[in-house]
Coordinates of C-alpha atoms in Angstrom, one line a residue:
Chain B
M1 CA -24.7 290.5 46.3
N2 CA -23.0 290.5 42.9
H3 CA -24.5 288.4 40.3
P4 CA -24.1 284.8 41.3
T5 CA -21.4 282.9 39.6
P6 CA -22.6 279.9 36.9
E7 CA -21.6 277.6 39.4
E8 CA -23.4 279.5 42.0
L9 CA -26.5 279.0 40.0
A10 CA -26.0 275.4 39.0
R11 CA -25.9 274.5 43.0
D12 CA -29.1 275.9 43.2
A13 CA -30.2 274.1 39.7
L14 CA -29.1 271.0 41.3
G15 CA -31.3 271.2 44.5
L16 CA -28.0 271.3 46.2
P17 CA -27.0 273.2 49.7
A18 CA -26.5 276.9 48.5
P19 CA -25.7 279.9 50.6
A20 CA -29.1 282.2 51.9
P21 CA -27.8 285.3 49.9
L22 CA -28.3 283.6 46.6
A23 CA -31.9 282.7 47.3
E24 CA -32.7 286.1 48.3
H25 CA -30.7 287.6 45.0
L26 CA -32.6 285.0 42.7
A27 CA -35.8 286.4 44.4
A28 CA -35.0 290.1 43.4
C29 CA -33.2 289.1 39.9
P30 CA -35.3 288.1 36.9
A31 CA -32.1 287.9 34.6
C32 CA -30.5 285.6 37.1
R33 CA -33.3 283.5 37.6
D34 CA -33.6 282.8 34.1
R35 CA -30.1 281.4 33.8
R36 CA -31.0 279.2 36.8
D37 CA -34.1 278.0 35.1
A38 CA -32.2 277.5 31.8
L39 CA -29.6 275.3 34.1
R40 CA -32.7 273.5 35.4
A41 CA -33.8 272.5 32.3
L42 CA -30.6 271.4 31.2
S43 CA -30.2 269.2 34.6
A44 CA -33.8 268.0 33.7
R45 CA -32.6 266.8 30.0
L46 CA -29.7 264.8 31.6
A47 CA -32.1 263.3 33.8
D48 CA -34.0 262.0 30.6
A49 CA -30.8 261.2 28.8
Y50 CA -29.6 259.2 31.7
D51 CA -33.4 257.6 32.4
G52 CA -33.0 256.5 28.6
A53 CA -29.7 254.7 29.5
E54 CA -30.9 251.1 30.1
A55 CA -28.7 247.9 31.6
P56 CA -28.5 245.4 28.3
A57 CA -31.5 243.7 28.6
D58 CA -29.8 240.0 28.8
G59 CA -26.8 241.2 31.2
R60 CA -28.0 239.8 34.5
A61 CA -28.7 236.4 33.0
R62 CA -25.1 236.6 30.8
L63 CA -23.4 237.7 34.2
L64 CA -25.3 234.7 36.0
A65 CA -23.9 232.4 33.7
A66 CA -20.3 233.7 33.5
L67 CA -20.7 233.3 37.3
S68 CA -21.6 229.9 37.4
R69 CA -18.5 229.0 35.2
S70 CA -16.5 231.1 37.7
T71 CA -15.0 230.1 40.9
A72 CA -17.1 231.3 43.7
P73 CA -15.5 234.5 45.5
S74 CA -14.1 233.9 48.6
R75 CA -12.4 235.7 51.8
P76 CA -9.8 234.1 54.6
T77 CA -11.5 235.6 57.0
P78 CA -15.2 236.3 57.5
P79 CA -16.4 239.4 56.3
P80 CA -17.2 242.0 59.0
L81 CA -21.4 241.4 58.5
V82 CA -21.5 238.4 59.8
P83 CA -23.2 236.7 63.4
F84 CA -20.8 237.9 65.7
W85 CA -19.8 234.5 66.7
K86 CA -18.0 234.1 63.5
D87 CA -16.1 237.7 64.3
P88 CA -12.5 237.1 63.7
I89 CA -11.8 238.4 66.8
M90 CA -14.3 236.1 68.6
R91 CA -13.4 233.2 67.0
R92 CA -10.0 233.8 68.2
R93 CA -11.1 234.1 71.4
L94 CA -13.4 231.4 71.4
F95 CA -11.7 228.5 69.3
A96 CA -8.1 228.9 68.9
G97 CA -7.0 231.6 71.5
G98 CA -9.3 229.3 74.0
A99 CA -7.7 225.8 72.8
A100 CA -5.1 226.9 75.4
A101 CA -7.3 229.0 77.4
S102 CA -10.2 227.1 77.6
L103 CA -8.4 224.5 79.7
A104 CA -7.2 227.4 81.6
I105 CA -10.2 228.3 81.8
V106 CA -11.6 225.1 83.5
A107 CA -8.3 224.8 86.0
T108 CA -9.6 228.3 87.1
A109 CA -12.9 227.4 87.4
L110 CA -12.6 224.6 89.0
W111 CA -10.3 226.3 91.7
L112 CA -13.1 228.8 92.0
A113 CA -16.0 226.3 92.2
T114 CA -14.6 224.1 94.6
G115 CA -11.8 225.9 96.5
P116 CA -13.6 226.0 99.5
R117 CA -14.4 222.4 99.6
P118 CA -11.6 220.6 100.8
A119 CA -13.4 217.2 100.3
F120 CA -13.2 217.5 96.8
A121 CA -9.6 217.7 96.8
M122 CA -9.7 220.6 94.2
S123 CA -6.3 221.9 94.2
Q124 CA -5.3 218.6 92.9
V125 CA -7.3 218.7 90.2
A126 CA -6.3 222.2 89.0
E127 CA -2.8 221.1 89.8
A128 CA -3.6 218.0 87.5
V129 CA -4.8 220.2 84.7
R130 CA -2.0 222.5 84.7
A131 CA 0.4 219.4 85.0
A132 CA -1.0 217.5 81.8
R133 CA 1.5 217.5 79.1
S134 CA -0.9 217.3 76.5
Y135 CA -4.5 217.1 75.9
Q136 CA -7.8 216.8 74.0
Y137 CA -11.3 217.8 73.9
S138 CA -14.4 218.6 71.4
L139 CA -15.8 222.4 71.4
T140 CA -19.4 222.3 70.2
M141 CA -20.5 226.0 69.7
R142 CA -24.7 226.4 69.7
T143 CA -26.1 229.7 68.7
P144 CA -29.7 231.1 68.8
Q145 CA -31.7 230.6 65.5
G146 CA -34.0 233.6 65.6
A147 CA -36.9 232.6 68.1
G148 CA -36.3 228.6 68.1
E149 CA -33.9 226.8 70.0
P150 CA -29.9 227.6 70.0
R151 CA -28.5 224.9 67.1
A152 CA -25.0 223.8 67.2
V153 CA -23.2 226.0 64.2
M154 CA -19.2 224.7 64.5
T155 CA -17.9 222.3 66.1
S156 CA -13.8 221.9 67.0
R157 CA -11.4 219.2 68.1
C158 CA -9.1 220.8 69.8
L159 CA -5.6 219.8 71.0
W160 CA -2.9 221.2 73.3
L161 CA 0.5 220.2 73.6
A162 CA 3.2 221.3 76.4
P163 CA 4.5 224.2 76.6
G164 CA 1.7 225.7 74.9
S165 CA 1.3 224.9 71.1
T166 CA -2.8 224.8 69.9
R167 CA -4.2 223.2 67.0
C168 CA -8.0 223.4 66.4
E169 CA -9.8 221.9 63.5
T170 CA -13.4 223.1 62.8
S171 CA -16.3 222.4 61.0
V172 CA -19.3 224.7 60.5
I173 CA -22.5 222.8 60.5
D174 CA -25.6 223.7 58.3
A175 CA -29.4 223.4 59.4
E176 CA -29.5 220.1 58.2
G177 CA -26.5 218.4 60.4
R178 CA -24.0 218.2 58.1
T179 CA -20.6 219.5 58.9
T180 CA -18.0 220.8 56.4
P181 CA -14.5 221.8 57.5
D182 CA -14.2 225.3 58.0
M183 CA -10.7 226.0 59.4
T184 CA -7.3 224.6 61.0
E185 CA -5.7 226.9 63.4
I186 CA -2.1 226.2 64.4
Q187 CA -0.3 228.2 66.9
P188 CA 2.9 226.6 68.0
A189 CA 4.2 228.1 71.3
G190 CA 5.5 231.5 71.0
A191 CA 6.0 231.0 67.6
P192 CA 4.2 232.0 64.6
G193 CA 1.2 229.8 63.3
I194 CA -0.9 229.2 60.2
D195 CA -4.5 229.6 59.9
V196 CA -6.0 226.8 57.1
Y197 CA -9.0 227.3 55.0
P198 CA -9.8 224.0 53.4
R199 CA -12.7 225.0 51.4
Q200 CA -11.1 228.1 49.7
K201 CA -8.0 226.5 49.4
L202 CA -6.1 229.2 51.4
F203 CA -3.7 230.0 54.3
A204 CA -2.9 232.8 56.4
R205 CA 0.1 233.1 58.8
T206 CA -0.1 234.3 62.3
K207 CA 1.6 236.5 64.6
P208 CA 3.0 234.3 67.6
Q209 CA 0.7 234.8 70.8
L210 CA 3.0 236.4 73.5
G211 CA 0.3 238.7 74.7
R212 CA -2.5 237.9 77.1
V213 CA -4.5 235.6 75.2
S214 CA -6.7 236.1 78.3
P215 CA -5.9 236.1 82.1
F216 CA -6.8 232.5 82.4
I217 CA -3.7 231.4 80.4
R218 CA -1.6 232.4 83.1
V219 CA -2.0 229.8 85.1
D220 CA 1.0 230.3 87.8
A221 CA -1.6 233.7 88.1
L222 CA -4.1 231.5 89.1
G223 CA -3.9 232.5 92.8
S224 CA -4.6 236.0 92.2
Y225 CA -8.0 234.9 91.6
S226 CA -10.8 234.8 94.0
G227 CA -14.4 233.9 94.1
V228 CA -16.4 231.0 94.9
A229 CA -18.9 228.8 92.9
D230 CA -22.2 230.3 93.1
R231 CA -23.9 227.0 93.4
D232 CA -23.2 223.0 93.8
L233 CA -25.1 221.3 91.0
G234 CA -24.9 217.7 92.9
E235 CA -23.9 214.8 90.8
K236 CA -24.6 212.8 87.8
T237 CA -23.3 210.8 85.0
I238 CA -22.0 211.9 82.0
A239 CA -20.7 209.7 79.1
G240 CA -20.1 207.2 81.7
V241 CA -18.3 209.3 84.0
R242 CA -19.6 209.9 87.7
A243 CA -19.2 213.7 87.6
R244 CA -20.0 216.8 90.4
G245 CA -21.1 220.0 88.9
F246 CA -20.7 223.2 89.9
S247 CA -22.1 226.8 88.7
L248 CA -20.5 230.0 88.4
D249 CA -20.1 233.7 87.3
P250 CA -17.5 233.5 84.5
R251 CA -16.9 237.1 85.3
K252 CA -15.1 236.0 88.2
I253 CA -12.6 234.7 86.2
E254 CA -12.7 237.4 83.5
P255 CA -14.6 241.1 84.7
D256 CA -14.2 242.1 81.4
M257 CA -16.4 239.6 79.7
Q258 CA -20.4 240.4 78.6
P259 CA -22.7 240.6 82.1
D260 CA -25.2 237.8 82.4
S261 CA -23.0 235.1 81.2
A262 CA -22.8 231.8 83.0
M263 CA -20.8 228.6 83.4
E264 CA -20.6 225.2 84.7
V265 CA -18.4 222.8 84.9
W266 CA -18.8 219.1 85.6
A267 CA -15.9 217.4 86.8
D268 CA -14.8 213.5 87.6
V269 CA -15.4 212.2 91.3
A270 CA -12.5 210.4 91.1
T271 CA -9.5 211.8 88.9
H272 CA -10.6 215.3 89.0
R273 CA -10.6 216.0 85.4
P274 CA -13.3 218.3 83.9
V275 CA -15.9 216.1 81.9
L276 CA -18.1 219.1 80.5
V277 CA -17.5 222.5 80.8
K278 CA -20.5 224.9 79.3
L279 CA -20.3 228.5 79.0
T280 CA -23.1 230.6 78.2
I281 CA -22.5 233.9 76.8
R282 CA -25.4 236.4 76.3
D283 CA -24.9 239.4 74.4
A284 CA -27.4 241.5 72.0
S285 CA -27.8 238.5 69.6
G286 CA -29.2 235.9 72.5
P287 CA -27.2 233.3 74.3
M288 CA -24.5 231.6 72.7
V289 CA -23.4 228.2 74.1
K290 CA -19.9 227.0 74.2
E291 CA -19.8 223.3 75.3
L292 CA -16.4 221.5 76.1
D293 CA -16.5 217.7 76.3
D294 CA -14.8 214.6 75.2
F295 CA -11.4 215.4 77.3
R296 CA -8.7 212.9 76.6
W297 CA -5.7 213.4 78.8
D298 CA -2.0 212.8 78.5
V299 CA -2.6 210.8 75.0
P300 CA 0.2 210.7 72.9
I301 CA 0.1 213.7 70.2
D302 CA 2.5 213.9 67.2
P303 CA 4.2 216.9 67.2
K304 CA 4.2 216.8 63.4
L305 CA 0.4 218.2 63.8
F306 CA 1.8 221.7 64.9
E307 CA 3.7 222.2 62.1
T308 CA 3.1 225.3 60.0
T309 CA 3.8 224.3 56.4
P310 CA 0.7 225.1 54.1
P311 CA -0.3 222.3 52.0
Q312 CA 0.6 221.6 48.7
G313 CA -1.2 224.1 46.4
Y314 CA -2.9 226.7 48.6
T315 CA -2.8 230.1 48.2
D316 CA -1.2 232.8 51.1
A317 CA -3.9 234.9 51.7
T318 CA -2.1 236.6 54.6
P319 CA -3.4 240.2 55.1
P320 CA -0.7 243.0 54.5
E321 CA 1.3 244.3 57.1
K322 CA 0.1 247.3 58.6
S323 CA 2.7 250.0 59.5
P324 CA 2.6 250.9 63.6
E325 CA 1.6 254.4 62.9
E326 CA -1.2 253.5 60.5
I327 CA -2.3 250.9 63.2
A328 CA -1.8 253.6 65.9
G329 CA -3.9 256.3 63.8
I330 CA -6.6 253.6 63.8
I331 CA -6.8 252.9 67.4
A332 CA -6.9 256.7 68.3
A333 CA -9.5 257.3 65.6
S334 CA -11.7 254.5 67.4
L335 CA -10.9 255.8 70.9
R336 CA -11.9 259.4 69.7
T337 CA -15.1 258.1 68.6
F338 CA -15.7 256.0 71.7
A339 CA -15.0 258.6 74.1
E340 CA -17.5 261.4 71.9
F341 CA -20.0 259.1 72.7
S342 CA -19.3 257.8 76.4
G343 CA -19.4 261.5 77.2
G344 CA -15.1 261.5 78.0
H345 CA -13.7 258.1 78.6
Y346 CA -12.2 255.4 76.9
P347 CA -13.1 251.7 77.4
R348 CA -12.6 251.1 81.1
V349 CA -11.3 247.6 80.9
D350 CA -7.9 245.6 81.4
M351 CA -8.6 243.5 78.2
L352 CA -10.3 244.9 75.3
Y353 CA -12.5 242.5 73.6
G354 CA -13.7 243.8 70.4
D355 CA -17.5 242.5 70.6
V356 CA -17.9 243.6 74.0
T357 CA -16.6 246.8 73.1
D358 CA -18.7 247.0 70.1
D359 CA -22.1 246.7 72.0
E360 CA -20.9 249.3 74.7
L361 CA -20.2 251.8 71.9
A362 CA -23.6 250.9 70.0
R363 CA -25.5 251.4 73.4
L364 CA -23.4 254.5 73.8
A365 CA -24.3 256.2 70.2
G366 CA -28.2 255.1 70.9
L367 CA -27.8 252.7 67.8
E368 CA -29.7 249.1 68.2
P369 CA -27.7 246.3 69.2
K370 CA -25.2 244.9 66.7
P371 CA -26.4 247.4 63.6
Q372 CA -25.8 246.0 60.8
R373 CA -27.1 249.2 58.6
P374 CA -27.9 252.9 59.3
P375 CA -30.7 253.6 61.3
G376 CA -32.2 256.6 59.5
P377 CA -30.6 259.4 57.0
D378 CA -30.3 261.4 60.7
A379 CA -28.1 259.0 62.1
A380 CA -25.9 258.1 59.3
E381 CA -23.3 259.8 60.6
T382 CA -23.3 257.7 64.0
Y383 CA -23.4 254.8 62.5
R384 CA -20.2 255.3 60.1
K385 CA -18.5 256.2 62.9
F386 CA -19.7 253.1 64.9
W387 CA -18.5 251.1 62.0
D388 CA -15.3 252.7 61.7
A389 CA -14.4 252.3 65.1
R390 CA -14.8 248.6 65.1
S391 CA -11.6 248.3 63.6
G392 CA -9.4 250.0 65.9
F393 CA -11.0 248.0 68.8
G394 CA -9.9 244.6 67.2
W395 CA -6.4 246.1 66.6
I396 CA -6.2 246.6 70.4
N397 CA -7.5 243.3 71.1
S398 CA -4.8 241.9 68.6
L399 CA -2.1 243.7 70.0
L400 CA -2.9 242.4 73.5
V401 CA -2.9 239.2 72.5
D402 CA 0.0 238.7 69.9
N403 CA 2.3 241.3 71.8
A404 CA 3.9 240.4 75.0
D405 CA 4.9 244.1 75.6
A406 CA 1.1 245.6 75.0
S407 CA -0.6 247.3 77.8
Y408 CA -3.7 249.4 77.5
H409 CA -5.0 251.4 80.3
G410 CA -8.4 252.7 79.6
K411 CA -9.4 252.0 83.3
T412 CA -7.3 254.9 84.5
V413 CA -6.4 257.1 81.6
G414 CA -8.8 259.6 80.1
P415 CA -8.6 261.8 77.4
K416 CA -7.6 265.0 79.7
D417 CA -4.7 262.8 80.7
A418 CA -2.4 264.1 78.1
D419 CA 1.0 262.8 79.8
K420 CA 0.1 259.7 80.5
V421 CA 0.4 256.7 78.3
L422 CA -3.2 255.0 77.4
M423 CA -1.9 252.3 75.1
R424 CA 1.7 251.0 74.6
W425 CA 3.3 248.2 72.5
R426 CA 6.4 247.0 71.3
R427 CA 7.3 247.5 67.5
D428 CA 9.3 245.4 66.1
D429 CA 12.4 247.6 65.5
G430 CA 12.5 247.4 69.3
R431 CA 10.8 250.8 70.0
D432 CA 7.7 251.5 71.9
Q433 CA 4.8 252.5 70.0
V434 CA 2.8 254.7 72.5
I435 CA -1.1 256.4 72.2
Y436 CA -1.2 259.1 74.8
G437 CA -4.7 260.1 76.7
D438 CA -5.0 262.9 74.5
L439 CA -4.5 260.2 71.4
R440 CA -1.4 262.0 70.4
T441 CA 0.8 259.0 69.2
A442 CA 4.8 258.7 69.5
V443 CA 7.4 256.1 68.9
E444 CA 9.8 256.0 72.2
A445 CA 13.1 254.1 73.7
P446 CA 11.5 251.1 75.1
D447 CA 12.6 252.0 78.5
R448 CA 10.9 255.0 79.0
P449 CA 9.0 254.9 82.0
Chain O
M1 CA -34.5 247.5 41.5
I2 CA -38.0 248.9 43.2
G3 CA -38.8 246.8 46.1
N4 CA -35.9 245.4 46.7
E5 CA -34.0 248.7 48.5
A6 CA -34.5 247.6 51.6
T7 CA -31.7 244.9 51.4
T8 CA -28.3 247.0 51.8
D9 CA -25.5 246.1 49.7
A10 CA -23.6 244.9 52.6
E11 CA -26.3 241.9 52.9
L12 CA -26.3 241.2 49.0
V13 CA -22.5 240.9 49.3
A14 CA -22.5 238.9 52.3
R15 CA -25.0 236.6 50.4
T16 CA -23.0 236.4 47.3
L17 CA -20.1 235.3 49.7
A18 CA -22.1 232.6 50.7
G19 CA -22.9 231.3 47.6
D20 CA -25.7 232.9 46.4
R21 CA -25.3 234.1 43.0
E22 CA -28.3 235.8 42.9
A23 CA -27.9 238.2 45.2
F24 CA -25.0 239.3 43.2
G25 CA -27.4 239.5 40.4
D26 CA -29.3 242.2 42.3
L27 CA -26.0 244.0 42.6
Y28 CA -25.8 243.9 38.9
D29 CA -29.4 245.5 38.8
R30 CA -28.3 248.4 41.1
Y31 CA -24.6 249.3 39.3
A32 CA -25.3 248.2 35.9
R33 CA -26.1 251.3 34.4
L34 CA -23.5 253.3 36.3
V35 CA -20.7 250.8 35.2
L36 CA -22.0 250.8 31.3
A37 CA -21.7 254.2 31.7
I38 CA -18.2 254.4 32.9
V39 CA -16.6 252.0 31.0
R40 CA -18.3 253.4 27.9
R41 CA -16.9 257.0 28.5
E42 CA -13.5 255.9 29.4
A43 CA -12.7 253.4 27.3
P44 CA -14.8 254.1 24.2
G45 CA -14.6 252.2 21.1
R46 CA -14.7 248.8 23.2
S47 CA -17.7 246.9 23.7
A48 CA -19.5 248.5 26.5
H49 CA -21.7 245.6 27.3
D50 CA -18.8 243.5 27.3
L51 CA -16.8 245.7 29.6
T52 CA -19.5 245.8 31.8
Q53 CA -19.8 242.1 31.8
E54 CA -16.1 242.3 32.8
C55 CA -16.4 244.6 35.8
F56 CA -18.8 242.8 37.3
L57 CA -16.8 239.3 36.9
R58 CA -13.9 241.2 38.3
A59 CA -15.8 242.3 41.0
Y60 CA -17.1 239.3 41.4
K61 CA -13.8 237.2 42.1
G62 CA -12.3 240.1 44.1
L63 CA -15.2 240.3 46.3
G64 CA -13.8 238.5 49.3
G65 CA -11.2 241.2 49.6
L66 CA -13.6 244.0 50.3
Q67 CA -13.0 245.2 53.2
A68 CA -16.0 247.2 53.8
P69 CA -18.9 245.6 52.1
D70 CA -21.4 248.5 53.0
R71 CA -18.9 250.3 50.4
F72 CA -19.7 247.8 47.6
G73 CA -20.8 250.8 45.2
A74 CA -17.7 252.5 45.4
W75 CA -15.2 250.0 45.0
L76 CA -17.1 249.0 41.7
V77 CA -16.8 252.1 40.7
G78 CA -13.0 251.8 41.3
V79 CA -13.1 248.6 39.3
A80 CA -15.0 249.9 36.6
R81 CA -12.3 252.7 36.2
R82 CA -9.4 250.1 36.5
V83 CA -11.5 248.0 34.0
A84 CA -11.7 251.1 31.3
L85 CA -8.1 252.4 31.9
D86 CA -6.5 248.8 31.1
H87 CA -8.6 248.8 28.0
R88 CA -7.7 252.2 27.0
R89 CA -4.0 251.7 27.7
S90 CA -4.1 248.7 25.5
S91 CA -5.9 250.6 22.5
R92 CA -4.0 252.2 20.0
R93 CA -7.1 253.0 17.7
D94 CA -7.7 256.9 16.6
R95 CA -9.4 258.8 19.6
H96 CA -11.9 260.4 17.3
R97 CA -13.4 257.3 15.7
F98 CA -14.1 256.5 19.1
V99 CA -16.3 259.7 19.9
E100 CA -17.8 258.7 16.7
A101 CA -18.6 255.0 17.8
E102 CA -19.8 256.6 21.5
A103 CA -22.5 259.0 20.0
L104 CA -24.0 256.2 17.9
D105 CA -23.9 253.9 20.9
V106 CA -25.4 256.5 23.3
R107 CA -28.5 257.0 20.2
A108 CA -29.1 253.3 20.2
G109 CA -30.2 253.5 24.0
F110 CA -32.5 256.2 23.7
D111 CA -35.1 254.5 21.5
R112 CA -38.0 255.6 23.5
A113 CA -37.4 259.4 22.7
S114 CA -38.2 260.8 19.2
A115 CA -35.5 261.1 16.6
Q116 CA -35.0 264.6 17.0
D117 CA -34.8 264.2 20.4
A118 CA -32.2 261.5 20.6
E119 CA -30.2 263.6 18.2
E120 CA -30.3 266.2 21.2
L121 CA -29.7 264.1 23.9
A122 CA -26.7 262.3 21.7
L123 CA -25.3 265.6 21.6
L124 CA -25.7 266.1 25.2
M125 CA -24.2 263.1 26.3
R126 CA -21.0 264.0 24.1
R127 CA -20.5 267.1 25.7
V128 CA -20.7 265.1 29.4
A129 CA -18.2 262.5 27.5
E130 CA -16.0 266.0 26.9
L131 CA -15.7 266.7 30.4
P132 CA -13.2 266.3 32.8
E133 CA -12.8 262.7 33.9
R134 CA -13.8 263.9 37.3
E135 CA -16.8 265.7 36.6
R136 CA -18.3 263.4 34.1
L137 CA -18.0 260.5 36.5
A138 CA -19.8 262.6 39.0
I139 CA -22.6 263.5 36.6
D140 CA -22.6 259.6 35.5
A141 CA -23.1 258.9 39.5
F142 CA -25.7 261.5 40.0
Y143 CA -28.0 261.1 37.5
L144 CA -27.9 257.2 37.8
Q145 CA -28.5 257.7 41.3
D146 CA -31.8 259.6 41.5
Q147 CA -30.2 262.8 41.7
D148 CA -28.9 261.8 45.4
A149 CA -26.0 263.9 46.0
A150 CA -25.2 262.0 49.2
R151 CA -24.9 258.8 47.3
T152 CA -22.6 260.5 44.6
A153 CA -20.3 261.4 47.2
E154 CA -19.8 258.1 49.0
L155 CA -19.4 256.5 45.4
L156 CA -17.0 259.2 44.5
R157 CA -15.5 258.9 47.9
L158 CA -15.5 262.4 48.2
S159 CA -16.8 264.7 50.8
R160 CA -20.3 265.9 50.4
S161 CA -19.4 269.6 49.7
G162 CA -16.6 268.6 47.2
T163 CA -19.2 266.7 45.4
Y164 CA -21.5 269.6 45.4
A165 CA -18.7 271.9 43.8
L166 CA -17.9 269.2 41.2
L167 CA -21.5 268.9 40.3
A168 CA -22.2 272.5 39.9
R169 CA -18.8 272.9 38.0
A170 CA -19.9 270.0 35.9
L171 CA -23.5 271.7 35.0
A172 CA -22.2 275.2 34.5
R173 CA -19.7 274.0 32.2
L174 CA -22.4 271.6 30.3
A175 CA -24.3 274.4 29.9
S176 CA -21.6 276.6 28.5
A177 CA -20.7 273.8 25.8
M178 CA -24.3 273.8 24.7
G179 CA -24.4 277.9 24.7
L180 CA -26.8 278.4 27.4
D181 CA -25.0 280.8 29.1
G182 CA -25.9 284.2 28.6
P183 CA -23.3 286.8 28.6
E184 CA -21.4 287.3 31.9
E185 CA -23.2 290.1 33.7
T186 CA -20.9 291.9 36.1
G187 CA -22.3 294.4 38.9
P188 CA -25.1 294.2 41.0

């Protein structure tokens, strides 16, 4: 080769990857070797100079003193690196979206649990749940604590008012058992809602939930589910009420849920209304238990509780809107990553849950469950892809929840189906945002098949 | 921060958000030298130590808005550049005086080196200060991150190949400015 340029020599001097002919040339050309060595020496001098550059000795102490006078940083939604039950998607699913859905779960579960037992008059129970004009219940979430027993980490009081307005006030519980109000989620039926964060004095506007929070919520579709209780748990007294319990596999109700989940439903033998519902979700972090109890039926609920005016003095922390094109791009990139690691298919579900799909992708990519850091330099790129893909799955879930016209067809459409619609949703401008099987995105008139 | 490298930036960010200020102190230890180098160059004439404090305070207050905590370093570099730019914009003083002040400041930092050595290092750092902004940022990040080019790429939000090219160009330019490049040779 010709003599290398100074920049090529600098590459070598810096120890950066350089083309093989450069090494050959250097081996044969003393002049270039000298120039390279001079650059190396210069680099070493720079390293010396920077090595001598100390951070101010009292800098950290000064900073910490200033921080103690400053307001603590806060974020309107939990950071991505938190236990999965704090994951925004998970929370919506288990708490807020769940406010209405949970009772539908109960209705479905009871129907399933007791369908074949006419003596229990189950159809009347499901009917009673569906006929309720309002209800309230407490929801407690327990999560595993290392190797120890699961501990209650969150508790909510949830209200539901026909035709489907929900309000959930959630508190976090610390290791000493102290509860601190954490957030209030208000979602009026078919209208925009609000999340309020009292600790940070922030609020965020939420979209109307017009899509499928989960199949449970479609009470009119109850009849389309099939299955029976796996086990009759007998009768016992719960909070002074005689109740009969059943256990069943919740995947009979929601096929896209984590495997190995379990559900117990205890209903009042006299009124057939649920008294206690226990849902155990097992995933990579261990079993998480969600308990619904302290039910109150058809008690008056002030409609003002579903108003979405932010409290005085609170700051608006609603995240900026992303354009449909931008969202389509994020989703397509995530699905591309998924197909890459799955050997050529997209998540094969009807309802996509961020946490479930994250777990599956981690497994496909050969990462540890819920990886928190790159497992090593050679897997850093895999980890980065996994990390980046998560937001797309979150978007798919949000769109399916918020958008009545959203659909996702990962079960039937794969990367080779260039002309089949993989995902579609209605944009605010009335047109449809479409992602095809080959991940091409398009904007189309809504009536195109 | 020897012995603390196993803790990721993302973990420190999460702990800070959970109310642990010492975790943010650890992030300070990790990045203070780089931030100091950036503000010193980009806003010469200002107290670099005060500006460094300001950067970290701003980062602390804005930490809640950080979308990808594992990219804290790159984000902080952005914060430092904005802080420096704000101060440079508001500054109307003569640029030459900044360079002089800068040289003195740098020399004061090298008390471990001998006087002659310090003189020479100060000259070298002045040449670094004269590099185009992207190149000098690359040099700062590279030498303050244990000459880890991959890490430098992350901090600069550039591709690795782009970062390599930037570093090589910067070093070649420095060599030329220091009179180290011999006559350009052509032919085999």
